[in-house]
Amino acid sequence: MTGQMGDSARRLVAAFCALVLVAAALPGTNWTAAPTDPDLATGDYAIVQVAHGTAGAVAAKATAAGATDVAALDSLDLVSARLSADSLRSLQSDSRVAYLAADAVVKASGGEDHYERGRAQPSPATQVIDANRAWSGATGRGVTVAL
């Protein structure tokens, strides 16, 4: 009789473990939510990294969920949008979304006065590769840039 009881207990534990694994894989659970930048808040602009070829569909989903100023950047596999609370939750639970990042201003951090510094810290690599010497001589004069 103990053998039958042990088999039943093992089966019950195995079934419970299988149920936990299935629940963890369901879309929209905390375990499957897309990683999100902690600085991203409702009402902010977001840069959303998506699976290849899905930018248009994810942009449509964001718009349907209340996002505004939505743009699908297909060639970069990105979507940019101003997110509402509903659209943020919707994108976090979308399996096509790889990452949600807050849009931010990026500043150059050179060692010379003519580079914007703000609160940015220059990388130690700038000294290793002697970048300050290159930056002091490179002005960009005579270079044509097409946008």
PDB file of C-alpha atoms in Angstrom:
ATOM      1  CA  MET A   1       0.000   0.000   0.000  1.00  0.00           C
ATOM      2  CA  THR A   2       2.904   2.357   0.695  1.00  0.00           C
ATOM      3  CA  GLY A   3       4.169   1.825  -2.864  1.00  0.00           C
ATOM      4  CA  GLN A   4       0.854   2.926  -4.374  1.00  0.00           C
ATOM      5  CA  MET A   5       0.751   5.993  -2.133  1.00  0.00           C
ATOM      6  CA  GLY A   6       4.331   6.905  -3.090  1.00  0.00           C
ATOM      7  CA  ASP A   7       3.525   6.595  -6.803  1.00  0.00           C
ATOM      8  CA  SER A   8       0.483   8.839  -6.411  1.00  0.00           C
ATOM      9  CA  ALA A   9       2.506  11.451  -4.543  1.00  0.00           C
ATOM     10  CA  ARG A  10       5.211  11.414  -7.229  1.00  0.00           C
ATOM     11  CA  ARG A  11       2.629  11.832  -9.971  1.00  0.00           C
ATOM     12  CA  LEU A  12       0.996  14.696  -8.093  1.00  0.00           C
ATOM     13  CA  VAL A  13       4.348  16.461  -7.626  1.00  0.00           C
ATOM     14  CA  ALA A  14       5.230  15.916 -11.306  1.00  0.00           C
ATOM     15  CA  ALA A  15       1.847  17.307 -12.410  1.00  0.00           C
ATOM     16  CA  PHE A  16       2.282  20.337 -10.139  1.00  0.00           C
ATOM     17  CA  CYS A  17       5.775  21.033 -11.521  1.00  0.00           C
ATOM     18  CA  ALA A  18       4.482  20.758 -15.090  1.00  0.00           C
ATOM     19  CA  LEU A  19       1.673  23.193 -14.291  1.00  0.00           C
ATOM     20  CA  VAL A  20       4.147  25.703 -12.825  1.00  0.00           C
ATOM     21  CA  LEU A  21       6.337  25.484 -15.947  1.00  0.00           C
ATOM     22  CA  VAL A  22       3.364  26.005 -18.259  1.00  0.00           C
ATOM     23  CA  ALA A  23       2.133  28.980 -16.211  1.00  0.00           C
ATOM     24  CA  ALA A  24       5.595  30.563 -16.311  1.00  0.00           C
ATOM     25  CA  ALA A  25       5.637  30.383 -20.110  1.00  0.00           C
ATOM     26  CA  LEU A  26       2.248  32.040 -20.610  1.00  0.00           C
ATOM     27  CA  PRO A  27       2.379  35.476 -22.257  1.00  0.00           C
ATOM     28  CA  GLY A  28       1.893  38.365 -19.886  1.00  0.00           C
ATOM     29  CA  THR A  29       3.279  36.725 -16.786  1.00  0.00           C
ATOM     30  CA  ASN A  30       6.097  38.361 -14.846  1.00  0.00           C
ATOM     31  CA  TRP A  31       8.499  35.704 -16.086  1.00  0.00           C
ATOM     32  CA  THR A  32       7.805  36.423 -19.741  1.00  0.00           C
ATOM     33  CA  ALA A  33       7.374  40.210 -19.660  1.00  0.00           C
ATOM     34  CA  ALA A  34       9.770  42.084 -21.937  1.00  0.00           C
ATOM     35  CA  PRO A  35      12.668  43.697 -20.062  1.00  0.00           C
ATOM     36  CA  THR A  36      11.866  47.354 -19.457  1.00  0.00           C
ATOM     37  CA  ASP A  37      14.142  50.311 -18.743  1.00  0.00           C
ATOM     38  CA  PRO A  38      13.476  51.416 -15.144  1.00  0.00           C
ATOM     39  CA  ASP A  39      13.496  55.059 -16.323  1.00  0.00           C
ATOM     40  CA  LEU A  40      10.551  54.449 -18.679  1.00  0.00           C
ATOM     41  CA  ALA A  41       7.290  55.891 -17.348  1.00  0.00           C
ATOM     42  CA  THR A  42       3.773  56.348 -18.679  1.00  0.00           C
ATOM     43  CA  GLY A  43       3.621  59.360 -21.004  1.00  0.00           C
ATOM     44  CA  ASP A  44       7.290  59.081 -22.005  1.00  0.00           C
ATOM     45  CA  TYR A  45       8.642  58.392 -25.437  1.00  0.00           C
ATOM     46  CA  ALA A  46       9.925  54.849 -25.743  1.00  0.00           C
ATOM     47  CA  ILE A  47      12.223  53.037 -28.114  1.00  0.00           C
ATOM     48  CA  VAL A  48      10.939  49.469 -28.470  1.00  0.00           C
ATOM     49  CA  GLN A  49      13.234  46.773 -29.852  1.00  0.00           C
ATOM     50  CA  VAL A  50      11.168  44.133 -31.661  1.00  0.00           C
ATOM     51  CA  ALA A  51      11.708  40.819 -33.444  1.00  0.00           C
ATOM     52  CA  HIS A  52      12.836  41.063 -37.067  1.00  0.00           C
ATOM     53  CA  GLY A  53      10.013  41.973 -39.419  1.00  0.00           C
ATOM     54  CA  THR A  54       7.428  42.754 -36.725  1.00  0.00           C
ATOM     55  CA  ALA A  55       7.797  46.531 -36.298  1.00  0.00           C
ATOM     56  CA  GLY A  56       4.612  47.338 -38.251  1.00  0.00           C
ATOM     57  CA  ALA A  57       2.472  44.860 -36.330  1.00  0.00           C
ATOM     58  CA  VAL A  58       3.849  45.957 -32.949  1.00  0.00           C
ATOM     59  CA  ALA A  59       3.294  49.622 -33.884  1.00  0.00           C
ATOM     60  CA  ALA A  60      -0.326  48.832 -34.781  1.00  0.00           C
ATOM     61  CA  LYS A  61      -0.816  47.050 -31.463  1.00  0.00           C
ATOM     62  CA  ALA A  62       0.697  50.004 -29.564  1.00  0.00           C
ATOM     63  CA  THR A  63      -1.613  52.428 -31.385  1.00  0.00           C
ATOM     64  CA  ALA A  64      -4.657  50.263 -30.649  1.00  0.00           C
ATOM     65  CA  ALA A  65      -3.679  50.208 -26.965  1.00  0.00           C
ATOM     66  CA  GLY A  66      -3.504  54.018 -26.754  1.00  0.00           C
ATOM     67  CA  ALA A  67       0.065  54.967 -27.698  1.00  0.00           C
ATOM     68  CA  THR A  68       0.524  58.198 -29.669  1.00  0.00           C
ATOM     69  CA  ASP A  69       3.228  59.496 -32.034  1.00  0.00           C
ATOM     70  CA  VAL A  70       3.894  55.901 -33.094  1.00  0.00           C
ATOM     71  CA  ALA A  71       6.491  55.175 -35.781  1.00  0.00           C
ATOM     72  CA  ALA A  72       7.588  51.772 -37.063  1.00  0.00           C
ATOM     73  CA  LEU A  73      11.239  51.679 -38.091  1.00  0.00           C
ATOM     74  CA  ASP A  74      11.209  48.409 -40.027  1.00  0.00           C
ATOM     75  CA  SER A  75      14.817  48.468 -41.207  1.00  0.00           C
ATOM     76  CA  LEU A  76      16.027  48.852 -37.604  1.00  0.00           C
ATOM     77  CA  ASP A  77      13.455  46.510 -36.006  1.00  0.00           C
ATOM     78  CA  LEU A  78      12.368  49.350 -33.711  1.00  0.00           C
ATOM     79  CA  VAL A  79       9.162  51.146 -32.802  1.00  0.00           C
ATOM     80  CA  SER A  80       9.095  54.598 -31.235  1.00  0.00           C
ATOM     81  CA  ALA A  81       6.014  55.842 -29.405  1.00  0.00           C
ATOM     82  CA  ARG A  82       4.673  57.948 -26.554  1.00  0.00           C
ATOM     83  CA  LEU A  83       3.220  55.261 -24.303  1.00  0.00           C
ATOM     84  CA  SER A  84       0.017  55.272 -22.293  1.00  0.00           C
ATOM     85  CA  ALA A  85      -0.313  52.970 -19.276  1.00  0.00           C
ATOM     86  CA  ASP A  86      -2.351  50.479 -21.327  1.00  0.00           C
ATOM     87  CA  SER A  87       0.067  50.478 -24.250  1.00  0.00           C
ATOM     88  CA  LEU A  88       3.046  49.990 -21.910  1.00  0.00           C
ATOM     89  CA  ARG A  89       1.397  46.927 -20.331  1.00  0.00           C
ATOM     90  CA  SER A  90       0.381  45.627 -23.752  1.00  0.00           C
ATOM     91  CA  LEU A  91       3.908  45.872 -25.155  1.00  0.00           C
ATOM     92  CA  GLN A  92       5.500  44.373 -22.045  1.00  0.00           C
ATOM     93  CA  SER A  93       3.397  41.243 -22.525  1.00  0.00           C
ATOM     94  CA  ASP A  94       3.992  40.988 -26.292  1.00  0.00           C
ATOM     95  CA  SER A  95       6.337  38.124 -27.185  1.00  0.00           C
ATOM     96  CA  ARG A  96       7.623  40.081 -30.222  1.00  0.00           C
ATOM     97  CA  VAL A  97       9.056  42.807 -27.971  1.00  0.00           C
ATOM     98  CA  ALA A  98      12.674  42.259 -26.935  1.00  0.00           C
ATOM     99  CA  TYR A  99      13.210  45.442 -24.866  1.00  0.00           C
ATOM    100  CA  LEU A 100      11.487  48.719 -23.969  1.00  0.00           C
ATOM    101  CA  ALA A 101      13.828  51.668 -23.409  1.00  0.00           C
ATOM    102  CA  ALA A 102      13.183  55.261 -22.409  1.00  0.00           C
ATOM    103  CA  ASP A 103      14.131  57.759 -25.095  1.00  0.00           C
ATOM    104  CA  ALA A 104      17.051  59.804 -23.789  1.00  0.00           C
ATOM    105  CA  VAL A 105      19.396  62.566 -24.861  1.00  0.00           C
ATOM    106  CA  VAL A 106      22.854  61.250 -25.695  1.00  0.00           C
ATOM    107  CA  LYS A 107      25.841  63.561 -25.273  1.00  0.00           C
ATOM    108  CA  ALA A 108      29.379  63.192 -26.537  1.00  0.00           C
ATOM    109  CA  SER A 109      31.946  62.959 -23.772  1.00  0.00           C
ATOM    110  CA  GLY A 110      35.256  64.172 -25.106  1.00  0.00           C
ATOM    111  CA  GLY A 111      38.142  65.559 -23.127  1.00  0.00           C
ATOM    112  CA  GLU A 112      38.316  68.920 -24.876  1.00  0.00           C
ATOM    113  CA  ASP A 113      36.236  72.028 -24.166  1.00  0.00           C
ATOM    114  CA  HIS A 114      34.561  71.981 -27.593  1.00  0.00           C
ATOM    115  CA  TYR A 115      32.841  68.661 -26.786  1.00  0.00           C
ATOM    116  CA  GLU A 116      29.658  68.542 -24.765  1.00  0.00           C
ATOM    117  CA  ARG A 117      30.400  67.087 -21.381  1.00  0.00           C
ATOM    118  CA  GLY A 118      27.454  67.653 -19.066  1.00  0.00           C
ATOM    119  CA  ARG A 119      27.467  64.967 -16.386  1.00  0.00           C
ATOM    120  CA  ALA A 120      28.891  62.285 -18.674  1.00  0.00           C
ATOM    121  CA  GLN A 121      32.097  60.551 -17.680  1.00  0.00           C
ATOM    122  CA  PRO A 122      34.640  59.809 -20.387  1.00  0.00           C
ATOM    123  CA  SER A 123      35.479  56.168 -20.838  1.00  0.00           C
ATOM    124  CA  PRO A 124      38.900  54.973 -19.627  1.00  0.00           C
ATOM    125  CA  ALA A 125      39.281  53.605 -23.146  1.00  0.00           C
ATOM    126  CA  THR A 126      39.721  57.152 -24.471  1.00  0.00           C
ATOM    127  CA  GLN A 127      43.124  57.330 -22.775  1.00  0.00           C
ATOM    128  CA  VAL A 128      44.096  53.810 -23.810  1.00  0.00           C
ATOM    129  CA  ILE A 129      43.520  54.473 -27.516  1.00  0.00           C
ATOM    130  CA  ASP A 130      44.858  58.050 -27.258  1.00  0.00           C
ATOM    131  CA  ALA A 131      41.530  59.442 -28.455  1.00  0.00           C
ATOM    132  CA  ASN A 132      42.186  62.926 -27.052  1.00  0.00           C
ATOM    133  CA  ARG A 133      44.958  63.413 -29.608  1.00  0.00           C
ATOM    134  CA  ALA A 134      42.634  62.370 -32.451  1.00  0.00           C
ATOM    135  CA  TRP A 135      39.822  64.566 -31.172  1.00  0.00           C
ATOM    136  CA  SER A 136      42.027  67.636 -30.887  1.00  0.00           C
ATOM    137  CA  GLY A 137      42.960  67.418 -34.578  1.00  0.00           C
ATOM    138  CA  ALA A 138      39.747  66.161 -36.147  1.00  0.00           C
ATOM    139  CA  THR A 139      37.351  68.995 -36.935  1.00  0.00           C
ATOM    140  CA  GLY A 140      35.160  67.516 -39.670  1.00  0.00           C
ATOM    141  CA  ARG A 141      36.041  70.307 -42.091  1.00  0.00           C
ATOM    142  CA  GLY A 142      35.832  69.189 -45.708  1.00  0.00           C
ATOM    143  CA  VAL A 143      33.695  66.148 -44.912  1.00  0.00           C
ATOM    144  CA  THR A 144      30.374  65.804 -46.742  1.00  0.00           C
ATOM    145  CA  VAL A 145      27.565  64.027 -44.933  1.00  0.00           C
ATOM    146  CA  ALA A 146      24.386  62.860 -46.656  1.00  0.00           C
ATOM    147  CA  LEU A 147      21.246  62.550 -44.554  1.00  0.00           C
TER     148      LEU A 147
END
